[in-house]
């Protein structure tokens, strides 16, 4: 699953806005917005931070 889909999926499961997810990851709303639209991708640091956040909140991604 592409990163932008993972972000949308995690937000939907946890019922979070882009702003709320951004605060939890320590980035700006605009950054999360760009990631979800595919205009940019997270650095390795933020990708790992997102993966840990998902694991802590029991968000699971199904592989297609």
Short mmCIF file of N, CA and C in Angstrom, two decimals:
data_model
loop_
_atom_site.label_atom_id
_atom_site.label_comp_id
_atom_site.label_asym_id
_atom_site.label_seq_id
_atom_site.Cartn_x
_atom_site.Cartn_y
_atom_site.Cartn_z
N UNK A 1 0.86 -1.17 0.00
CA UNK A 1 0.00 0.00 0.00
C UNK A 1 0.91 1.24 0.00
N UNK A 2 0.67 2.15 -0.91
CA UNK A 2 1.47 3.38 -0.95
C UNK A 2 1.32 4.20 0.33
N UNK A 3 2.33 4.98 0.65
CA UNK A 3 2.33 5.77 1.88
C UNK A 3 1.12 6.69 1.97
N UNK A 4 0.75 7.33 0.86
CA UNK A 4 -0.39 8.25 0.93
C UNK A 4 -1.67 7.52 1.31
N UNK A 5 -1.83 6.28 0.86
CA UNK A 5 -3.01 5.50 1.24
C UNK A 5 -2.93 5.07 2.70
N UNK A 6 -1.73 4.78 3.18
CA UNK A 6 -1.57 4.41 4.58
C UNK A 6 -1.97 5.56 5.49
N UNK A 7 -1.58 6.77 5.11
CA UNK A 7 -1.93 7.95 5.91
C UNK A 7 -3.44 8.13 5.98
N UNK A 8 -4.10 8.04 4.85
CA UNK A 8 -5.56 8.20 4.80
C UNK A 8 -6.23 7.09 5.61
N UNK A 9 -5.74 5.87 5.45
CA UNK A 9 -6.30 4.71 6.16
C UNK A 9 -6.16 4.89 7.67
N UNK A 10 -4.97 5.26 8.12
CA UNK A 10 -4.73 5.43 9.55
C UNK A 10 -5.62 6.53 10.12
N UNK A 11 -5.74 7.63 9.39
CA UNK A 11 -6.60 8.72 9.87
C UNK A 11 -8.05 8.27 9.97
N UNK A 12 -8.50 7.48 9.00
CA UNK A 12 -9.89 7.01 9.01
C UNK A 12 -10.13 6.07 10.19
N UNK A 13 -9.21 5.15 10.40
CA UNK A 13 -9.35 4.18 11.50
C UNK A 13 -9.38 4.91 12.86
N UNK A 14 -8.52 5.90 13.01
CA UNK A 14 -8.39 6.60 14.29
C UNK A 14 -9.26 7.85 14.38
N UNK A 15 -10.00 8.12 13.31
CA UNK A 15 -10.89 9.29 13.27
C UNK A 15 -10.14 10.58 13.59
N UNK A 16 -9.03 10.79 12.86
CA UNK A 16 -8.20 11.97 13.06
C UNK A 16 -8.26 12.88 11.84
N UNK A 17 -8.18 14.16 12.08
CA UNK A 17 -8.04 15.13 10.99
C UNK A 17 -6.57 15.15 10.57
N UNK A 18 -6.30 15.78 9.43
CA UNK A 18 -4.90 15.93 9.02
C UNK A 18 -4.14 16.73 10.07
N UNK A 19 -4.77 17.75 10.63
CA UNK A 19 -4.14 18.57 11.66
C UNK A 19 -3.79 17.75 12.89
N UNK A 20 -4.71 16.91 13.33
CA UNK A 20 -4.47 16.09 14.53
C UNK A 20 -3.34 15.09 14.28
N UNK A 21 -3.33 14.46 13.11
CA UNK A 21 -2.24 13.52 12.79
C UNK A 21 -0.92 14.27 12.72
N UNK A 22 -0.93 15.43 12.12
CA UNK A 22 0.29 16.23 12.02
C UNK A 22 0.86 16.53 13.41
N UNK A 23 0.01 16.91 14.34
CA UNK A 23 0.47 17.19 15.70
C UNK A 23 1.07 15.96 16.35
N UNK A 24 0.46 14.81 16.14
CA UNK A 24 0.97 13.58 16.74
C UNK A 24 2.31 13.16 16.13
N UNK A 25 2.54 13.51 14.87
CA UNK A 25 3.80 13.16 14.20
C UNK A 25 4.85 14.26 14.30
N UNK A 26 4.46 15.41 14.82
CA UNK A 26 5.40 16.51 14.96
C UNK A 26 5.73 17.22 13.66
N UNK A 27 4.73 17.28 12.77
CA UNK A 27 4.90 17.99 11.49
C UNK A 27 3.73 18.95 11.32
N UNK A 28 3.76 19.73 10.27
CA UNK A 28 2.67 20.68 10.03
C UNK A 28 1.51 20.01 9.28
N UNK A 29 0.36 20.66 9.35
CA UNK A 29 -0.81 20.21 8.59
C UNK A 29 -0.45 20.14 7.11
N UNK A 30 0.24 21.17 6.60
CA UNK A 30 0.59 21.22 5.18
C UNK A 30 1.45 20.04 4.77
N UNK A 31 2.32 19.59 5.66
CA UNK A 31 3.18 18.44 5.36
C UNK A 31 2.34 17.18 5.19
N UNK A 32 1.43 16.93 6.12
CA UNK A 32 0.56 15.75 6.00
C UNK A 32 -0.29 15.86 4.74
N UNK A 33 -0.78 17.04 4.45
CA UNK A 33 -1.59 17.26 3.26
C UNK A 33 -0.80 16.92 1.99
N UNK A 34 0.45 17.38 1.92
CA UNK A 34 1.30 17.08 0.74
C UNK A 34 1.59 15.59 0.64
N UNK A 35 1.81 14.92 1.78
CA UNK A 35 2.06 13.48 1.76
C UNK A 35 0.84 12.74 1.23
N UNK A 36 -0.35 13.11 1.71
CA UNK A 36 -1.57 12.42 1.28
C UNK A 36 -1.89 12.66 -0.19
N UNK A 37 -1.56 13.83 -0.69
CA UNK A 37 -1.81 14.12 -2.11
C UNK A 37 -0.72 13.57 -3.01
N UNK A 38 0.35 13.06 -2.43
CA UNK A 38 1.43 12.50 -3.22
C UNK A 38 2.38 13.53 -3.78
N UNK A 39 2.30 14.78 -3.27
CA UNK A 39 3.19 15.84 -3.75
C UNK A 39 4.59 15.71 -3.16
N UNK A 40 4.69 15.02 -2.03
CA UNK A 40 5.98 14.73 -1.42
C UNK A 40 5.85 13.45 -0.61
N UNK A 41 6.97 12.94 -0.17
CA UNK A 41 6.97 11.73 0.65
C UNK A 41 7.71 12.01 1.95
N UNK A 42 7.34 11.31 2.99
CA UNK A 42 8.00 11.53 4.28
C UNK A 42 9.47 11.08 4.23
N UNK A 43 10.28 11.76 5.02
CA UNK A 43 11.67 11.32 5.18
C UNK A 43 11.64 9.96 5.89
N UNK A 44 12.75 9.28 5.88
CA UNK A 44 12.82 7.97 6.56
C UNK A 44 12.48 8.14 8.04
N UNK A 45 12.96 9.22 8.64
CA UNK A 45 12.68 9.51 10.05
C UNK A 45 11.18 9.58 10.30
N UNK A 46 10.46 10.34 9.47
CA UNK A 46 9.02 10.50 9.66
C UNK A 46 8.25 9.23 9.27
N UNK A 47 8.77 8.50 8.32
CA UNK A 47 8.13 7.23 7.95
C UNK A 47 8.19 6.26 9.14
N UNK A 48 9.34 6.18 9.79
CA UNK A 48 9.49 5.31 10.95
C UNK A 48 8.61 5.81 12.10
N UNK A 49 8.57 7.10 12.28
CA UNK A 49 7.72 7.69 13.33
C UNK A 49 6.25 7.34 13.08
N UNK A 50 5.81 7.42 11.82
CA UNK A 50 4.43 7.07 11.46
C UNK A 50 4.17 5.59 11.72
N UNK A 51 5.12 4.73 11.35
CA UNK A 51 4.95 3.29 11.57
C UNK A 51 4.83 2.96 13.05
N UNK A 52 5.64 3.62 13.88
CA UNK A 52 5.55 3.41 15.33
C UNK A 52 4.21 3.90 15.87
N UNK A 53 3.78 5.06 15.39
CA UNK A 53 2.49 5.60 15.79
C UNK A 53 1.37 4.61 15.47
N UNK A 54 1.42 4.04 14.27
CA UNK A 54 0.39 3.08 13.86
C UNK A 54 0.44 1.82 14.73
N UNK A 55 1.64 1.33 15.00
CA UNK A 55 1.79 0.14 15.83
C UNK A 55 1.24 0.39 17.24
N UNK A 56 1.57 1.54 17.82
CA UNK A 56 1.10 1.90 19.15
C UNK A 56 -0.43 2.00 19.21
N UNK A 57 -1.04 2.38 18.09
CA UNK A 57 -2.50 2.55 18.03
C UNK A 57 -3.20 1.39 17.34
N UNK A 58 -2.44 0.30 17.10
CA UNK A 58 -2.97 -0.94 16.53
C UNK A 58 -3.64 -0.74 15.19
N UNK A 59 -3.05 0.10 14.37
CA UNK A 59 -3.53 0.29 13.00
C UNK A 59 -2.83 -0.74 12.12
N UNK A 60 -3.60 -1.55 11.43
CA UNK A 60 -3.05 -2.62 10.59
C UNK A 60 -3.36 -2.30 9.13
N UNK A 61 -2.38 -2.54 8.28
CA UNK A 61 -2.55 -2.32 6.84
C UNK A 61 -2.61 -3.67 6.15
N UNK A 62 -3.68 -3.89 5.40
CA UNK A 62 -3.82 -5.14 4.66
C UNK A 62 -3.09 -5.02 3.34
N UNK A 63 -2.32 -6.03 3.04
CA UNK A 63 -1.61 -6.07 1.76
C UNK A 63 -2.57 -6.61 0.69
N UNK A 64 -2.53 -5.97 -0.47
CA UNK A 64 -3.42 -6.40 -1.57
C UNK A 64 -2.76 -7.46 -2.41
#
